[in-house]
XYZ file of C-alpha atoms in Angstrom:
222
model
C 0.082 -0.109 0.041
C 1.363 3.537 -1.273
C 0.721 6.194 1.338
C 1.232 9.826 0.817
C 0.228 13.213 2.489
C -2.356 15.545 1.087
C -0.818 18.205 -1.338
C -2.010 20.929 -4.065
C -3.062 18.313 -6.387
C -3.884 15.465 -4.112
C -7.141 15.090 -1.876
C -7.156 13.149 1.092
C -9.211 9.851 0.687
C -11.748 8.822 3.325
C -10.136 5.315 3.270
C -7.326 3.214 1.142
C -8.335 2.507 -2.349
C -7.726 -0.979 -3.291
C -8.715 -1.119 -6.773
C -5.764 -1.675 -8.635
C -6.750 0.689 -11.725
C -7.838 3.362 -9.331
C -4.854 3.026 -7.103
C -2.506 3.196 -10.254
C -4.296 6.406 -11.664
C -3.866 8.058 -8.333
C -0.229 6.866 -7.581
C 0.885 8.617 -10.563
C 0.007 11.957 -8.580
C 2.103 10.942 -5.421
C 5.897 12.084 -4.896
C 8.060 9.782 -6.767
C 4.500 8.188 -8.029
C 6.090 8.423 -11.699
C 9.067 6.546 -11.103
C 7.606 3.731 -9.033
C 4.275 2.725 -10.821
C 6.071 1.314 -13.847
C 8.324 -0.415 -11.288
C 5.505 -2.056 -9.388
C 3.565 -2.773 -12.560
C 3.358 -6.739 -12.054
C 2.171 -6.169 -8.408
C -1.320 -5.304 -7.083
C -1.296 -1.619 -5.278
C -3.460 0.189 -3.066
C -3.021 3.895 -1.803
C -4.061 6.274 0.772
C -3.966 9.851 0.885
C -3.467 11.105 4.578
C -5.098 14.898 5.460
C -2.223 16.756 6.112
C -3.793 18.140 9.482
C -3.217 14.693 11.100
C -0.866 14.570 13.473
C 1.644 11.839 14.114
C -0.117 9.765 16.309
C -3.582 10.158 14.152
C -1.642 9.586 11.024
C -0.249 6.368 12.247
C -3.626 5.287 13.579
C -5.047 5.888 9.988
C -2.441 3.622 8.384
C -3.264 1.036 11.107
C -6.881 0.991 10.334
C -6.185 0.367 6.579
C -3.886 -2.160 7.309
C -6.497 -3.966 9.165
C -8.989 -3.650 6.427
C -6.845 -4.280 3.213
C -4.223 -6.509 4.383
C -1.341 -5.250 2.626
C 2.123 -7.570 2.760
C 3.913 -4.158 3.024
C 3.643 -0.235 3.168
C 5.421 2.481 1.491
C 5.432 5.990 2.700
C 6.088 8.766 -0.368
C 7.257 12.151 0.456
C 10.279 14.306 1.343
C 9.114 14.538 5.091
C 6.192 11.864 5.875
C 8.686 8.906 6.601
C 10.593 10.850 9.186
C 7.357 12.497 10.454
C 5.738 9.260 11.070
C 8.926 6.879 11.649
C 11.532 8.917 13.558
C 14.144 11.490 12.871
C 16.877 8.879 12.565
C 15.556 7.594 9.152
C 18.081 8.489 6.482
C 17.188 11.241 4.323
C 16.964 9.117 1.318
C 14.643 6.700 3.126
C 14.640 3.389 5.106
C 12.665 0.752 6.160
C 11.110 0.025 9.824
C 8.129 -1.727 11.355
C 4.526 -0.478 12.077
C 1.711 -2.049 12.938
C 3.297 -5.447 12.343
C 4.155 -4.829 8.744
C 7.363 -3.899 7.165
C 7.232 -0.313 6.034
C 9.458 1.624 3.767
C 9.868 5.325 3.527
C 10.781 6.813 0.261
C 12.269 10.370 0.938
C 15.208 11.642 -0.884
C 16.160 8.883 -2.824
C 17.406 8.462 -6.122
C 16.297 5.881 -8.759
C 18.957 3.368 -7.394
C 17.994 4.129 -3.966
C 14.530 3.720 -4.640
C 14.923 0.080 -6.239
C 17.399 -0.616 -3.477
C 14.481 -0.005 -0.858
C 11.476 -1.476 -2.521
C 13.626 -4.532 -3.037
C 14.459 -4.906 0.360
C 10.938 -4.225 1.507
C 9.806 -7.006 -0.695
C 11.983 -9.118 0.437
C 11.196 -8.448 3.982
C 7.399 -8.811 3.114
C 7.867 -12.188 1.354
C 6.724 -10.768 -1.926
C 8.452 -11.858 -5.135
C 9.802 -9.016 -7.070
C 13.044 -7.236 -8.700
C 13.367 -4.021 -10.072
C 13.913 -4.462 -14.076
C 17.500 -3.192 -13.634
C 18.184 -5.966 -11.405
C 16.320 -8.790 -13.726
C 18.153 -7.383 -16.671
C 21.679 -7.731 -15.260
C 21.603 -10.494 -12.356
C 25.578 -11.315 -13.190
C 25.966 -7.543 -12.218
C 23.928 -7.776 -9.186
C 25.801 -10.936 -7.883
C 29.237 -9.125 -8.503
C 27.873 -5.926 -6.411
C 26.868 -8.170 -3.786
C 30.016 -9.879 -3.470
C 31.910 -6.548 -3.324
C 29.771 -5.279 -0.537
C 30.454 -8.611 1.458
C 33.823 -8.069 1.291
C 33.683 -4.627 2.525
C 31.264 -5.642 5.144
C 33.343 -8.168 6.166
C 36.297 -5.703 6.862
C 34.000 -3.302 8.466
C 33.136 -6.315 10.683
C 36.485 -7.299 11.690
C 36.758 -3.450 12.691
C 33.730 -3.779 14.738
C 32.057 -1.075 12.747
C 28.676 -2.696 12.808
C 26.204 0.076 11.407
C 28.434 0.834 8.846
C 28.709 -2.540 7.852
C 24.860 -2.923 7.815
C 24.683 0.051 5.628
C 27.102 -1.357 3.367
C 25.498 -4.970 3.230
C 21.887 -3.505 2.551
C 23.449 -1.474 -0.717
C 24.531 -4.856 -1.927
C 21.046 -6.350 -2.096
C 20.304 -8.720 -2.925
C 22.549 -10.748 -1.074
C 23.761 -14.181 -0.979
C 23.777 -16.656 2.390
C 27.180 -15.303 3.334
C 25.910 -12.006 2.933
C 22.742 -12.304 5.165
C 24.566 -14.069 7.518
C 27.079 -11.157 8.083
C 23.910 -9.032 8.398
C 22.259 -10.901 11.012
C 25.711 -10.937 12.776
C 25.811 -6.938 12.650
C 21.945 -6.464 13.354
C 22.911 -8.508 16.430
C 25.657 -6.177 17.877
C 23.401 -3.301 17.494
C 20.555 -5.005 19.607
C 17.740 -5.864 16.406
C 16.889 -9.123 17.303
C 14.212 -9.260 15.089
C 16.295 -8.001 12.052
C 18.879 -10.322 12.943
C 16.630 -13.537 13.011
C 14.923 -12.062 9.503
C 18.336 -12.063 8.087
C 19.324 -15.408 9.019
C 16.123 -16.995 7.801
C 16.948 -15.453 4.441
C 19.911 -17.410 4.661
C 18.214 -20.646 5.606
C 15.639 -20.142 2.601
C 18.571 -20.598 0.000
C 20.548 -22.944 2.465
C 18.617 -24.918 4.759
C 21.570 -26.720 6.090
C 23.926 -23.488 6.451
C 24.893 -24.501 10.445
C 25.757 -20.643 11.410
C 22.404 -19.398 10.187
C 21.039 -22.394 12.148
C 22.913 -21.929 15.325
C 21.674 -18.235 15.373
C 18.245 -18.560 14.926
C 18.370 -21.589 17.917
C 19.952 -18.851 20.247
C 17.156 -16.321 19.331
C 14.382 -18.580 20.509
């Protein structure tokens, strides 16, 4: 579900719009909408426009109600300030991913095209949605090389115990292989994100069910 805030050419919706055709027509007027709509052409997308008068708590509650009704796998906040307003000032300027109402929720703020694809790819992976941007589908070998480069960079950062920098490097190398997701899980554990670490190790096991490192870590997180 795509969420934006009321603007000059964007009227608040009384509730989420779930009809794919109507939603895509409105998405074109969202911030980043013209860029995102073609990327998500294969997915069913709903939209919600929040009244600009809603404070943080009311806006989050409105999203929660829409999640209960529409049951989206994930949520995307579109706009330069919406993500930081609703998810916290610690969110990177480009955007990022958090959780809200037990759903992965992404914010796309000042992201460029590559950053937007990366955020959407990670969001879909967390939500269990099968999707990859056209650039990844067109150049899988290049994506593998990039992931391997990021994994090598992250290994050096982990050795220096630069955990947060390692996390950022790995996320920029998505989609990661089992080695990368194991490193991501380890780094997330070190910064106290046990739930994120569990998801990372589960990603490892999804491709390598007998991976001993991931099995051991999952067991310790129970």
